[in-house]
Every structure is written in structure tokens, then in C-alpha cells.
Amino acid sequence: MGIEEKLPSGILLTSVEKLANWSRKASFWPATFGLACCAIEMMASGAARYDLGRFGMEVFRASPRQADLMIVAGRVSQKMAPVLRQIYDQMPEPKWVLSMGVCASSGGMFNNYAIVQGVDHIVPVDMYLPGCPPRPEMLIDAILRLHEKIMHEPLGDKRRKQLEARREREGAPVVEPGEMPSSYRFDKQRKAEWLKAAAEGREEQLRIQKWMEDRARIAGTVPRKNGGAR
Amino acid sequence: MGAIIDSMKGFGVTFSHMFKKVVTEEYPEQRKAVAPRYHGRHILNRHPDGLEKCVGCELCAWACPADAIYVEGADNTDQERYSPGERYASTYQINYARCIFCGLCIEACPTRSLTMSNEYELARDNRKDLIFTKEQLLAPLLPGMEQPPHPMRLGESEKDYYVGALDNPGMSVGAERVRSSQTDSERLRSEAARVEVAQANQYGEKK
């Protein structure tokens, strides 16, 4: 992209990469692109109770020229598609797109001629967030996953090739960046459990197990043995 | 003078918030429990011996308004048994890029095989990962359960399984109808009801 292509690779560059990625994720300004009911949840995420300001993104920019992230919140009609593309084109690099809700992700229940069947037909999407509409926690989770992905983004082509070579040599990680749910990633013990489960390919079962344990804890009972046999 | 007093009043309101409790939820670190019947990720339940409850009838797929569910049924044999009935689902997929969490599939399910959890952290960076397969949707094997295929352990016929399910719901705790012959106190003693009441209390709901 710029000067980083000319520099020799080494410790200096990886530190710069970390710093650049950190600053990118720590002030991740979203463009307002609320199209339907998902926008209400997006507004709720910005408000006091969920407070996106905790992650440095309380400023929803009205102008795409100052935004890094486009949250496509809601169904995109065929008529809106060129507008969406124009907004995306007006955003400065580097930029990311979060497709919020099932309508933006794939058309959702609107499988008809008026709705674009997934916003990735128009712009490249970095994170798909299901839900109809997703609750604010889900949006925050998606954003935090995107943060993790950004932290692993290579700075420049040279570094990208280097990382790809390393990946070929050592194999892909068990859990790719952005795959772990945020409530697991931010808790040391649960993170370890998730990593262990992912290695065995039963991370989804772990989630159900944890959910059942949570329920039992709330009720003040312990989970029953034998799947509920009395 | 009035203007000054008025503005002081205004700032007073703002300042008084310094002493009020913070409403912000510290989400990724602390996850607050959702409403007890929140529609989250699906679970494909098992009988207490580990057999699958799903009989591959595809009613969930028919009920789905977004066409998010894909089921392929297959026949059970005595050598290879996955569910107590005649058939089981050899393929079961839910496309979370389409699913609107309306719960119509849950209502349609005749065996209480499909229920919903409160799990909601589902974002992924590609559409392929949002299609959950049977392996991902199936409930974990709890102690006492055995990975199918295996013969029926809870009774001779499928009827034994379904009649027994009223007292022994297995994984779909909370989704089962409590017997109407039970008195209120008995009903409260049942685990499912207790969980629900406690969760509702925590959420601040009146029951």
C-alpha cells in the first residue's frame, strides 16, 4: 500500500503492524446505515445501556468519509443497492462492512424480487450477524469478533505473504480469529475450555452445556444426571 | 436571574446522575441472563439414553417461513438405530443466515426434538459457517447417554419413550408440558418450572 512495502520485515514492522491494527480497532467509527428494524437495535447498542463508547465507537458518522465500518442494518432493496455501493465507495481505506441481521446477510425471510439476497452481492462483507433483529449484545459480539480479525490483519503485501507461508508451514490455528464468541474470548477459563472443545470439534455442544449450567445456577439447582432422569 | 436559576436546575439534573447507579452492562465480561423464553440458537434434543428425538418428519422445515431448515430423513434399522421411531434425520441443517428465530419450528415439532436455547453469539465471517449441521445442533451427551446408533434402552417400543417423556423429558427440560393432574405445589417442585420462575425473577419479570 505505502511505505511499509519498502521496509525490511522484522521486529520493527510487526510492532508497527500491531500498533496500526490496535489503533484501527480502538477507534472504529461506524457509518450510520440503518435501513430497517435492525437500526433500532443498532441505536440501542450506541445508547447508555450497551454503550458502544466502551469500544471507542460511540460516534456514528453521518458522513462516510469519516467512517471505517459500515453496519448495514436491515433489508437492502434493489433500489437501495446502488446507494449502498456509493456510500461504501466514499469511505476511505481501510474499511470494513458488517452485515447486521438476516435480511442483510442473505435476504432472510424476504426471498423475493424486491430485496437483494445478501448484501455481499454488492459490497465485500467482513462479518455476518444473524438474528431478526439481533439483540445489542449480538451486535457488540460481532463488532468484537471483527476487532479480533483486525488485530490479525497483515500490514502490506510482503507481510501477508510471510503470514501465508507460516500458515502453510505450521497449519491453520484451531480457532481462527473471529470464530470464538466474545463472552468466551474475554474469560480466561472459558476461553481455555473453548479451545479444548474446538480441538475436539464439539464447541457447539460446549455452548449448550454451559447454557444448561447457567440455567441450573440461576435456579439454584445442579444439572441433573442422566439427562434429566429422576 | 431566572435564566441562571433555570440553567442551574438543568445542570443539577445532569450532576445528580453522578450519584446514580450506572445502567451500562459490561457485556463481553459479564453476560446478563436474557428473558427465560428468549429465542436463541436451536438444540436437537436426545432421549435420556442418548437416542435422538428427531424422527425426520420435516414438519419444522415446512413450518419455517424463511426456508432456513433442511431435513433429509432415513430409515432406522435394528442394526443401526438413531431414534426410537421408524425414521431419523440423516441430514439436518439450519441456515442461520435465514433463520428469523420466530419459533414456529419449535411449535411444529411433534416430538419436542427441536427446542431453542438462549445462546445468541452467532456472528461469523462467512455464510458457509452460518449453516449449522446436525453435528453442531445436537445436544451434548450427558452422563448416562450413549452415542447413537444403539438399540432402545428405555423401553420396548417408541410409545414407551414418548409416554415416559412426560416424567423424563431428557434434554428438552422446560419445553415439556407439565401434567395437568399435578397440583400447583407439585408443579413448582418440578425442575423445569423452578428454573423458569427463578430466571423470570432474575430478569425482573412478574410471574
PDB file of N, CA and C in Angstrom, chain A residues 108-204:
ATOM      1  N   GLY A 108     -32.849 -13.123   4.232  1.00  0.00           N
ATOM      2  CA  GLY A 108     -33.707 -13.567   5.328  1.00  0.00           C
ATOM      3  C   GLY A 108     -35.004 -14.173   4.838  1.00  0.00           C
ATOM      4  N   MET A 109     -36.096 -13.766   5.456  1.00  0.00           N
ATOM      5  CA  MET A 109     -37.384 -14.341   5.060  1.00  0.00           C
ATOM      6  C   MET A 109     -37.942 -13.652   3.827  1.00  0.00           C
ATOM      7  N   PHE A 110     -37.295 -12.591   3.385  1.00  0.00           N
ATOM      8  CA  PHE A 110     -37.784 -11.895   2.193  1.00  0.00           C
ATOM      9  C   PHE A 110     -37.116 -12.467   0.958  1.00  0.00           C
ATOM     10  N   ASN A 111     -37.548 -13.637   0.562  1.00  0.00           N
ATOM     11  CA  ASN A 111     -36.970 -14.258  -0.617  1.00  0.00           C
ATOM     12  C   ASN A 111     -37.803 -13.845  -1.816  1.00  0.00           C
ATOM     13  N   ASN A 112     -37.617 -12.588  -2.256  1.00  0.00           N
ATOM     14  CA  ASN A 112     -38.438 -12.092  -3.357  1.00  0.00           C
ATOM     15  C   ASN A 112     -37.647 -11.145  -4.253  1.00  0.00           C
ATOM     16  N   TYR A 113     -38.298 -10.614  -5.269  1.00  0.00           N
ATOM     17  CA  TYR A 113     -37.581  -9.839  -6.284  1.00  0.00           C
ATOM     18  C   TYR A 113     -37.195  -8.444  -5.816  1.00  0.00           C
ATOM     19  N   ALA A 114     -37.747  -7.986  -4.726  1.00  0.00           N
ATOM     20  CA  ALA A 114     -37.512  -6.601  -4.317  1.00  0.00           C
ATOM     21  C   ALA A 114     -36.281  -6.458  -3.436  1.00  0.00           C
ATOM     22  N   ILE A 115     -35.871  -7.572  -2.807  1.00  0.00           N
ATOM     23  CA  ILE A 115     -34.806  -7.493  -1.808  1.00  0.00           C
ATOM     24  C   ILE A 115     -33.536  -8.156  -2.341  1.00  0.00           C
ATOM     25  N   VAL A 116     -32.414  -7.484  -2.145  1.00  0.00           N
ATOM     26  CA  VAL A 116     -31.129  -8.060  -2.519  1.00  0.00           C
ATOM     27  C   VAL A 116     -30.863  -9.268  -1.614  1.00  0.00           C
ATOM     28  N   GLN A 117     -30.568 -10.416  -2.192  1.00  0.00           N
ATOM     29  CA  GLN A 117     -30.396 -11.634  -1.406  1.00  0.00           C
ATOM     30  C   GLN A 117     -28.991 -11.699  -0.828  1.00  0.00           C
ATOM     31  N   GLY A 118     -28.740 -10.846   0.124  1.00  0.00           N
ATOM     32  CA  GLY A 118     -27.420 -10.784   0.744  1.00  0.00           C
ATOM     33  C   GLY A 118     -26.659  -9.586   0.228  1.00  0.00           C
ATOM     34  N   VAL A 119     -26.173  -8.793   1.178  1.00  0.00           N
ATOM     35  CA  VAL A 119     -25.518  -7.541   0.795  1.00  0.00           C
ATOM     36  C   VAL A 119     -24.146  -7.830   0.189  1.00  0.00           C
ATOM     37  N   ASP A 120     -23.661  -9.066   0.320  1.00  0.00           N
ATOM     38  CA  ASP A 120     -22.364  -9.398  -0.280  1.00  0.00           C
ATOM     39  C   ASP A 120     -22.460  -9.507  -1.803  1.00  0.00           C
ATOM     40  N   HIS A 121     -23.655  -9.345  -2.364  1.00  0.00           N
ATOM     41  CA  HIS A 121     -23.751  -9.217  -3.820  1.00  0.00           C
ATOM     42  C   HIS A 121     -23.250  -7.848  -4.270  1.00  0.00           C
ATOM     43  N   ILE A 122     -23.192  -6.901  -3.348  1.00  0.00           N
ATOM     44  CA  ILE A 122     -22.868  -5.521  -3.711  1.00  0.00           C
ATOM     45  C   ILE A 122     -21.515  -5.090  -3.150  1.00  0.00           C
ATOM     46  N   VAL A 123     -21.271  -5.399  -1.879  1.00  0.00           N
ATOM     47  CA  VAL A 123     -20.014  -4.986  -1.231  1.00  0.00           C
ATOM     48  C   VAL A 123     -19.394  -6.205  -0.541  1.00  0.00           C
ATOM     49  N   PRO A 124     -18.057  -6.217  -0.372  1.00  0.00           N
ATOM     50  CA  PRO A 124     -17.457  -7.332   0.379  1.00  0.00           C
ATOM     51  C   PRO A 124     -17.797  -7.220   1.856  1.00  0.00           C
ATOM     52  N   VAL A 125     -18.267  -8.319   2.441  1.00  0.00           N
ATOM     53  CA  VAL A 125     -18.698  -8.294   3.841  1.00  0.00           C
ATOM     54  C   VAL A 125     -17.656  -8.981   4.710  1.00  0.00           C
ATOM     55  N   ASP A 126     -17.333  -8.383   5.847  1.00  0.00           N
ATOM     56  CA  ASP A 126     -16.330  -8.955   6.751  1.00  0.00           C
ATOM     57  C   ASP A 126     -16.955  -9.757   7.880  1.00  0.00           C
ATOM     58  N   MET A 127     -18.191  -9.469   8.226  1.00  0.00           N
ATOM     59  CA  MET A 127     -18.809 -10.194   9.335  1.00  0.00           C
ATOM     60  C   MET A 127     -20.315 -10.272   9.095  1.00  0.00           C
ATOM     61  N   TYR A 128     -20.829 -11.491   9.174  1.00  0.00           N
ATOM     62  CA  TYR A 128     -22.266 -11.683   9.043  1.00  0.00           C
ATOM     63  C   TYR A 128     -22.848 -11.892  10.429  1.00  0.00           C
ATOM     64  N   LEU A 129     -23.925 -11.188  10.705  1.00  0.00           N
ATOM     65  CA  LEU A 129     -24.547 -11.296  12.026  1.00  0.00           C
ATOM     66  C   LEU A 129     -25.997 -11.723  11.857  1.00  0.00           C
ATOM     67  N   PRO A 130     -26.336 -12.971  12.219  1.00  0.00           N
ATOM     68  CA  PRO A 130     -27.727 -13.384  12.096  1.00  0.00           C
ATOM     69  C   PRO A 130     -28.593 -12.804  13.206  1.00  0.00           C
ATOM     70  N   GLY A 131     -29.874 -13.066  13.141  1.00  0.00           N
ATOM     71  CA  GLY A 131     -30.803 -12.520  14.131  1.00  0.00           C
ATOM     72  C   GLY A 131     -31.828 -11.647  13.446  1.00  0.00           C
ATOM     73  N   CYS A 132     -33.013 -11.565  14.069  1.00  0.00           N
ATOM     74  CA  CYS A 132     -34.080 -10.835  13.383  1.00  0.00           C
ATOM     75  C   CYS A 132     -34.944 -10.084  14.366  1.00  0.00           C
ATOM     76  N   PRO A 133     -34.563  -8.895  14.817  1.00  0.00           N
ATOM     77  CA  PRO A 133     -33.223  -8.327  14.676  1.00  0.00           C
ATOM     78  C   PRO A 133     -32.301  -8.868  15.758  1.00  0.00           C
ATOM     79  N   PRO A 134     -30.992  -8.805  15.537  1.00  0.00           N
ATOM     80  CA  PRO A 134     -30.065  -9.253  16.580  1.00  0.00           C
ATOM     81  C   PRO A 134     -30.122  -8.317  17.777  1.00  0.00           C
ATOM     82  N   ARG A 135     -30.001  -8.874  18.982  1.00  0.00           N
ATOM     83  CA  ARG A 135     -30.033  -8.003  20.149  1.00  0.00           C
ATOM     84  C   ARG A 135     -28.705  -7.247  20.243  1.00  0.00           C
ATOM     85  N   PRO A 136     -28.674  -6.134  20.980  1.00  0.00           N
ATOM     86  CA  PRO A 136     -27.454  -5.320  21.024  1.00  0.00           C
ATOM     87  C   PRO A 136     -26.206  -6.119  21.395  1.00  0.00           C
ATOM     88  N   GLU A 137     -26.362  -7.102  22.297  1.00  0.00           N
ATOM     89  CA  GLU A 137     -25.207  -7.928  22.647  1.00  0.00           C
ATOM     90  C   GLU A 137     -24.662  -8.653  21.430  1.00  0.00           C
ATOM     91  N   MET A 138     -25.561  -9.098  20.562  1.00  0.00           N
ATOM     92  CA  MET A 138     -25.115  -9.803  19.367  1.00  0.00           C
ATOM     93  C   MET A 138     -24.315  -8.869  18.473  1.00  0.00           C
ATOM     94  N   LEU A 139     -24.773  -7.620  18.347  1.00  0.00           N
ATOM     95  CA  LEU A 139     -24.042  -6.664  17.528  1.00  0.00           C
ATOM     96  C   LEU A 139     -22.673  -6.387  18.138  1.00  0.00           C
ATOM     97  N   ILE A 140     -22.635  -6.229  19.447  1.00  0.00           N
ATOM     98  CA  ILE A 140     -21.359  -5.977  20.117  1.00  0.00           C
ATOM     99  C   ILE A 140     -20.441  -7.172  19.929  1.00  0.00           C
ATOM    100  N   ASP A 141     -21.015  -8.369  20.017  1.00  0.00           N
ATOM    101  CA  ASP A 141     -20.227  -9.584  19.797  1.00  0.00           C
ATOM    102  C   ASP A 141     -19.636  -9.590  18.394  1.00  0.00           C
ATOM    103  N   ALA A 142     -20.448  -9.244  17.399  1.00  0.00           N
ATOM    104  CA  ALA A 142     -19.962  -9.223  16.024  1.00  0.00           C
ATOM    105  C   ALA A 142     -18.846  -8.203  15.860  1.00  0.00           C
ATOM    106  N   ILE A 143     -19.019  -7.041  16.492  1.00  0.00           N
ATOM    107  CA  ILE A 143     -18.008  -5.993  16.386  1.00  0.00           C
ATOM    108  C   ILE A 143     -16.704  -6.438  17.050  1.00  0.00           C
ATOM    109  N   LEU A 144     -16.838  -7.109  18.203  1.00  0.00           N
ATOM    110  CA  LEU A 144     -15.630  -7.565  18.911  1.00  0.00           C
ATOM    111  C   LEU A 144     -14.914  -8.654  18.119  1.00  0.00           C
ATOM    112  N   ARG A 145     -15.687  -9.497  17.443  1.00  0.00           N
ATOM    113  CA  ARG A 145     -15.053 -10.501  16.582  1.00  0.00           C
ATOM    114  C   ARG A 145     -14.300  -9.833  15.445  1.00  0.00           C
ATOM    115  N   LEU A 146     -14.913  -8.768  14.928  1.00  0.00           N
ATOM    116  CA  LEU A 146     -14.263  -8.005  13.860  1.00  0.00           C
ATOM    117  C   LEU A 146     -12.980  -7.366  14.383  1.00  0.00           C
ATOM    118  N   HIS A 147     -13.025  -6.862  15.622  1.00  0.00           N
ATOM    119  CA  HIS A 147     -11.819  -6.324  16.254  1.00  0.00           C
ATOM    120  C   HIS A 147     -10.707  -7.357  16.247  1.00  0.00           C
ATOM    121  N   GLU A 148     -11.063  -8.584  16.626  1.00  0.00           N
ATOM    122  CA  GLU A 148     -10.045  -9.632  16.694  1.00  0.00           C
ATOM    123  C   GLU A 148      -9.474  -9.910  15.314  1.00  0.00           C
ATOM    124  N   LYS A 149     -10.344  -9.890  14.310  1.00  0.00           N
ATOM    125  CA  LYS A 149      -9.865 -10.114  12.940  1.00  0.00           C
ATOM    126  C   LYS A 149      -8.916  -8.996  12.504  1.00  0.00           C
ATOM    127  N   ILE A 150      -9.273  -7.769  12.887  1.00  0.00           N
ATOM    128  CA  ILE A 150      -8.434  -6.632  12.509  1.00  0.00           C
ATOM    129  C   ILE A 150      -7.061  -6.764  13.152  1.00  0.00           C
ATOM    130  N   MET A 151      -7.042  -7.213  14.406  1.00  0.00           N
ATOM    131  CA  MET A 151      -5.761  -7.371  15.104  1.00  0.00           C
ATOM    132  C   MET A 151      -4.852  -8.385  14.411  1.00  0.00           C
ATOM    133  N   HIS A 152      -5.413  -9.258  13.606  1.00  0.00           N
ATOM    134  CA  HIS A 152      -4.607 -10.259  12.910  1.00  0.00           C
ATOM    135  C   HIS A 152      -4.390  -9.906  11.452  1.00  0.00           C
ATOM    136  N   GLU A 153      -4.742  -8.678  11.065  1.00  0.00           N
ATOM    137  CA  GLU A 153      -4.590  -8.321   9.663  1.00  0.00           C
ATOM    138  C   GLU A 153      -3.149  -7.952   9.356  1.00  0.00           C
ATOM    139  N   PRO A 154      -2.580  -8.465   8.257  1.00  0.00           N
ATOM    140  CA  PRO A 154      -1.198  -8.136   7.918  1.00  0.00           C
ATOM    141  C   PRO A 154      -1.074  -6.730   7.357  1.00  0.00           C
ATOM    142  N   LEU A 155       0.067  -6.106   7.612  1.00  0.00           N
ATOM    143  CA  LEU A 155       0.319  -4.748   7.124  1.00  0.00           C
ATOM    144  C   LEU A 155       1.145  -4.861   5.844  1.00  0.00           C
ATOM    145  N   GLY A 156       0.516  -4.704   4.738  1.00  0.00           N
ATOM    146  CA  GLY A 156       1.245  -4.740   3.472  1.00  0.00           C
ATOM    147  C   GLY A 156       1.319  -6.135   2.878  1.00  0.00           C
ATOM    148  N   ASP A 157       1.663  -6.183   1.574  1.00  0.00           N
ATOM    149  CA  ASP A 157       1.662  -7.452   0.837  1.00  0.00           C
ATOM    150  C   ASP A 157       2.766  -8.390   1.294  1.00  0.00           C
ATOM    151  N   LYS A 158       3.919  -7.786   1.610  1.00  0.00           N
ATOM    152  CA  LYS A 158       5.073  -8.607   2.000  1.00  0.00           C
ATOM    153  C   LYS A 158       4.740  -9.426   3.252  1.00  0.00           C
ATOM    154  N   ARG A 159       4.141  -8.739   4.214  1.00  0.00           N
ATOM    155  CA  ARG A 159       3.787  -9.355   5.487  1.00  0.00           C
ATOM    156  C   ARG A 159       2.687 -10.409   5.271  1.00  0.00           C
ATOM    157  N   ARG A 160       1.783 -10.110   4.368  1.00  0.00           N
ATOM    158  CA  ARG A 160       0.702 -11.052   4.072  1.00  0.00           C
ATOM    159  C   ARG A 160       1.288 -12.368   3.571  1.00  0.00           C
ATOM    160  N   LYS A 161       2.266 -12.227   2.630  1.00  0.00           N
ATOM    161  CA  LYS A 161       2.895 -13.442   2.075  1.00  0.00           C
ATOM    162  C   LYS A 161       3.626 -14.203   3.170  1.00  0.00           C
ATOM    163  N   GLN A 162       4.285 -13.452   4.035  1.00  0.00           N
ATOM    164  CA  GLN A 162       5.032 -14.070   5.134  1.00  0.00           C
ATOM    165  C   GLN A 162       4.084 -14.872   6.035  1.00  0.00           C
ATOM    166  N   LEU A 163       2.953 -14.253   6.337  1.00  0.00           N
ATOM    167  CA  LEU A 163       1.991 -14.937   7.217  1.00  0.00           C
ATOM    168  C   LEU A 163       1.390 -16.161   6.534  1.00  0.00           C
ATOM    169  N   GLU A 164       1.152 -16.032   5.216  1.00  0.00           N
ATOM    170  CA  GLU A 164       0.600 -17.169   4.480  1.00  0.00           C
ATOM    171  C   GLU A 164       1.579 -18.326   4.454  1.00  0.00           C
ATOM    172  N   ALA A 165       2.867 -17.974   4.291  1.00  0.00           N
ATOM    173  CA  ALA A 165       3.903 -19.020   4.278  1.00  0.00           C
ATOM    174  C   ALA A 165       3.953 -19.727   5.634  1.00  0.00           C
ATOM    175  N   ARG A 166       3.841 -18.921   6.690  1.00  0.00           N
ATOM    176  CA  ARG A 166       3.891 -19.511   8.029  1.00  0.00           C
ATOM    177  C   ARG A 166       2.691 -20.432   8.254  1.00  0.00           C
ATOM    178  N   ARG A 167       1.561 -19.988   7.741  1.00  0.00           N
ATOM    179  CA  ARG A 167       0.336 -20.773   7.872  1.00  0.00           C
ATOM    180  C   ARG A 167       0.484 -22.118   7.157  1.00  0.00           C
ATOM    181  N   GLU A 168       1.122 -22.076   5.975  1.00  0.00           N
ATOM    182  CA  GLU A 168       1.316 -23.306   5.216  1.00  0.00           C
ATOM    183  C   GLU A 168       2.253 -24.256   5.970  1.00  0.00           C
ATOM    184  N   ARG A 169       3.253 -23.657   6.621  1.00  0.00           N
ATOM    185  CA  ARG A 169       4.247 -24.449   7.326  1.00  0.00           C
ATOM    186  C   ARG A 169       3.655 -25.090   8.586  1.00  0.00           C
ATOM    187  N   GLU A 170       2.957 -24.250   9.355  1.00  0.00           N
ATOM    188  CA  GLU A 170       2.513 -24.689  10.687  1.00  0.00           C
ATOM    189  C   GLU A 170       1.053 -25.120  10.728  1.00  0.00           C
ATOM    190  N   GLY A 171       0.347 -24.884   9.636  1.00  0.00           N
ATOM    191  CA  GLY A 171      -1.070 -25.253   9.621  1.00  0.00           C
ATOM    192  C   GLY A 171      -1.937 -24.165  10.227  1.00  0.00           C
ATOM    193  N   ALA A 172      -3.218 -24.216   9.912  1.00  0.00           N
ATOM    194  CA  ALA A 172      -4.149 -23.193  10.402  1.00  0.00           C
ATOM    195  C   ALA A 172      -4.363 -23.355  11.906  1.00  0.00           C
ATOM    196  N   PRO A 173      -4.624 -22.252  12.604  1.00  0.00           N
ATOM    197  CA  PRO A 173      -4.899 -22.361  14.041  1.00  0.00           C
ATOM    198  C   PRO A 173      -6.218 -23.094  14.283  1.00  0.00           C
ATOM    199  N   VAL A 174      -6.367 -23.652  15.489  1.00  0.00           N
ATOM    200  CA  VAL A 174      -7.582 -24.416  15.823  1.00  0.00           C
ATOM    201  C   VAL A 174      -8.808 -23.516  15.746  1.00  0.00           C
ATOM    202  N   VAL A 175      -8.665 -22.341  16.325  1.00  0.00           N
ATOM    203  CA  VAL A 175      -9.759 -21.373  16.269  1.00  0.00           C
ATOM    204  C   VAL A 175      -9.260 -20.163  15.486  1.00  0.00           C
ATOM    205  N   GLU A 176      -9.859 -19.920  14.327  1.00  0.00           N
ATOM    206  CA  GLU A 176      -9.454 -18.776  13.505  1.00  0.00           C
ATOM    207  C   GLU A 176      -9.855 -17.477  14.215  1.00  0.00           C
ATOM    208  N   PRO A 177      -9.110 -16.383  13.944  1.00  0.00           N
ATOM    209  CA  PRO A 177      -9.526 -15.115  14.554  1.00  0.00           C
ATOM    210  C   PRO A 177     -10.956 -14.774  14.162  1.00  0.00           C
ATOM    211  N   GLY A 178     -11.745 -14.400  15.148  1.00  0.00           N
ATOM    212  CA  GLY A 178     -13.130 -14.035  14.875  1.00  0.00           C
ATOM    213  C   GLY A 178     -14.089 -15.198  14.973  1.00  0.00           C
ATOM    214  N   GLU A 179     -13.609 -16.374  15.371  1.00  0.00           N
ATOM    215  CA  GLU A 179     -14.510 -17.527  15.460  1.00  0.00           C
ATOM    216  C   GLU A 179     -15.054 -17.731  16.872  1.00  0.00           C
ATOM    217  N   MET A 180     -14.325 -17.238  17.863  1.00  0.00           N
ATOM    218  CA  MET A 180     -14.735 -17.505  19.241  1.00  0.00           C
ATOM    219  C   MET A 180     -15.746 -16.461  19.718  1.00  0.00           C
ATOM    220  N   PRO A 181     -16.840 -16.877  20.344  1.00  0.00           N
ATOM    221  CA  PRO A 181     -17.790 -15.897  20.885  1.00  0.00           C
ATOM    222  C   PRO A 181     -17.111 -14.999  21.918  1.00  0.00           C
ATOM    223  N   SER A 182     -17.508 -13.739  21.941  1.00  0.00           N
ATOM    224  CA  SER A 182     -16.807 -12.767  22.781  1.00  0.00           C
ATOM    225  C   SER A 182     -16.866 -13.111  24.252  1.00  0.00           C
ATOM    226  N   SER A 183     -17.996 -13.630  24.732  1.00  0.00           N
ATOM    227  CA  SER A 183     -18.088 -13.911  26.168  1.00  0.00           C
ATOM    228  C   SER A 183     -17.130 -15.027  26.555  1.00  0.00           C
ATOM    229  N   TYR A 184     -16.715 -15.854  25.587  1.00  0.00           N
ATOM    230  CA  TYR A 184     -15.709 -16.874  25.868  1.00  0.00           C
ATOM    231  C   TYR A 184     -14.307 -16.292  25.743  1.00  0.00           C
ATOM    232  N   ARG A 185     -14.126 -15.428  24.739  1.00  0.00           N
ATOM    233  CA  ARG A 185     -12.794 -14.878  24.477  1.00  0.00           C
ATOM    234  C   ARG A 185     -12.330 -13.966  25.611  1.00  0.00           C
ATOM    235  N   PHE A 186     -13.299 -13.313  26.283  1.00  0.00           N
ATOM    236  CA  PHE A 186     -12.914 -12.360  27.329  1.00  0.00           C
ATOM    237  C   PHE A 186     -12.807 -13.006  28.705  1.00  0.00           C
ATOM    238  N   ASP A 187     -13.031 -14.304  28.789  1.00  0.00           N
ATOM    239  CA  ASP A 187     -12.956 -15.008  30.061  1.00  0.00           C
ATOM    240  C   ASP A 187     -11.896 -16.094  29.930  1.00  0.00           C
ATOM    241  N   LYS A 188     -10.844 -15.994  30.744  1.00  0.00           N
ATOM    242  CA  LYS A 188      -9.691 -16.879  30.578  1.00  0.00           C
ATOM    243  C   LYS A 188     -10.074 -18.349  30.650  1.00  0.00           C
ATOM    244  N   GLN A 189     -10.870 -18.680  31.664  1.00  0.00           N
ATOM    245  CA  GLN A 189     -11.211 -20.086  31.891  1.00  0.00           C
ATOM    246  C   GLN A 189     -12.080 -20.637  30.768  1.00  0.00           C
ATOM    247  N   ARG A 190     -13.081 -19.836  30.395  1.00  0.00           N
ATOM    248  CA  ARG A 190     -13.983 -20.282  29.339  1.00  0.00           C
ATOM    249  C   ARG A 190     -13.256 -20.348  28.005  1.00  0.00           C
ATOM    250  N   LYS A 191     -12.282 -19.439  27.819  1.00  0.00           N
ATOM    251  CA  LYS A 191     -11.507 -19.449  26.577  1.00  0.00           C
ATOM    252  C   LYS A 191     -10.747 -20.762  26.450  1.00  0.00           C
ATOM    253  N   ALA A 192     -10.126 -21.174  27.567  1.00  0.00           N
ATOM    254  CA  ALA A 192      -9.372 -22.434  27.555  1.00  0.00           C
ATOM    255  C   ALA A 192     -10.306 -23.602  27.250  1.00  0.00           C
ATOM    256  N   GLU A 193     -11.496 -23.556  27.849  1.00  0.00           N
ATOM    257  CA  GLU A 193     -12.466 -24.631  27.605  1.00  0.00           C
ATOM    258  C   GLU A 193     -12.869 -24.674  26.140  1.00  0.00           C
ATOM    259  N   TRP A 194     -13.069 -23.478  25.580  1.00  0.00           N
ATOM    260  CA  TRP A 194     -13.475 -23.392  24.175  1.00  0.00           C
ATOM    261  C   TRP A 194     -12.377 -23.947  23.266  1.00  0.00           C
ATOM    262  N   LEU A 195     -11.142 -23.577  23.549  1.00  0.00           N
ATOM    263  CA  LEU A 195     -10.030 -24.042  22.719  1.00  0.00           C
ATOM    264  C   LEU A 195      -9.938 -25.566  22.763  1.00  0.00           C
ATOM    265  N   LYS A 196     -10.136 -26.098  23.962  1.00  0.00           N
ATOM    266  CA  LYS A 196     -10.073 -27.553  24.124  1.00  0.00           C
ATOM    267  C   LYS A 196     -11.210 -28.220  23.347  1.00  0.00           C
ATOM    268  N   ALA A 197     -12.408 -27.637  23.471  1.00  0.00           N
ATOM    269  CA  ALA A 197     -13.567 -28.202  22.786  1.00  0.00           C
ATOM    270  C   ALA A 197     -13.412 -28.082  21.267  1.00  0.00           C
ATOM    271  N   ALA A 198     -12.849 -26.951  20.825  1.00  0.00           N
ATOM    272  CA  ALA A 198     -12.699 -26.738  19.389  1.00  0.00           C
ATOM    273  C   ALA A 198     -11.732 -27.750  18.790  1.00  0.00           C
ATOM    274  N   ALA A 199     -10.707 -28.118  19.568  1.00  0.00           N
ATOM    275  CA  ALA A 199      -9.756 -29.118  19.082  1.00  0.00           C
ATOM    276  C   ALA A 199     -10.444 -30.457  18.872  1.00  0.00           C
ATOM    277  N   GLU A 200     -11.487 -30.714  19.697  1.00  0.00           N
ATOM    278  CA  GLU A 200     -12.234 -31.961  19.551  1.00  0.00           C
ATOM    279  C   GLU A 200     -13.444 -31.794  18.641  1.00  0.00           C
ATOM    280  N   GLY A 201     -13.661 -30.559  18.173  1.00  0.00           N
ATOM    281  CA  GLY A 201     -14.777 -30.313  17.260  1.00  0.00           C
ATOM    282  C   GLY A 201     -16.130 -30.346  17.922  1.00  0.00           C
ATOM    283  N   ARG A 202     -16.196 -30.034  19.234  1.00  0.00           N
ATOM    284  CA  ARG A 202     -17.516 -30.039  19.891  1.00  0.00           C
ATOM    285  C   ARG A 202     -17.770 -28.729  20.632  1.00  0.00           C
ATOM    286  N   GLU A 203     -17.337 -27.619  19.995  1.00  0.00           N
ATOM    287  CA  GLU A 203     -17.508 -26.331  20.666  1.00  0.00           C
ATOM    288  C   GLU A 203     -18.982 -25.945  20.766  1.00  0.00           C
ATOM    289  N   GLU A 204     -19.804 -26.361  19.801  1.00  0.00           N
ATOM    290  CA  GLU A 204     -21.227 -26.013  19.868  1.00  0.00           C
ATOM    291  C   GLU A 204     -21.909 -26.759  21.014  1.00  0.00           C
TER     292      GLU A 204
END
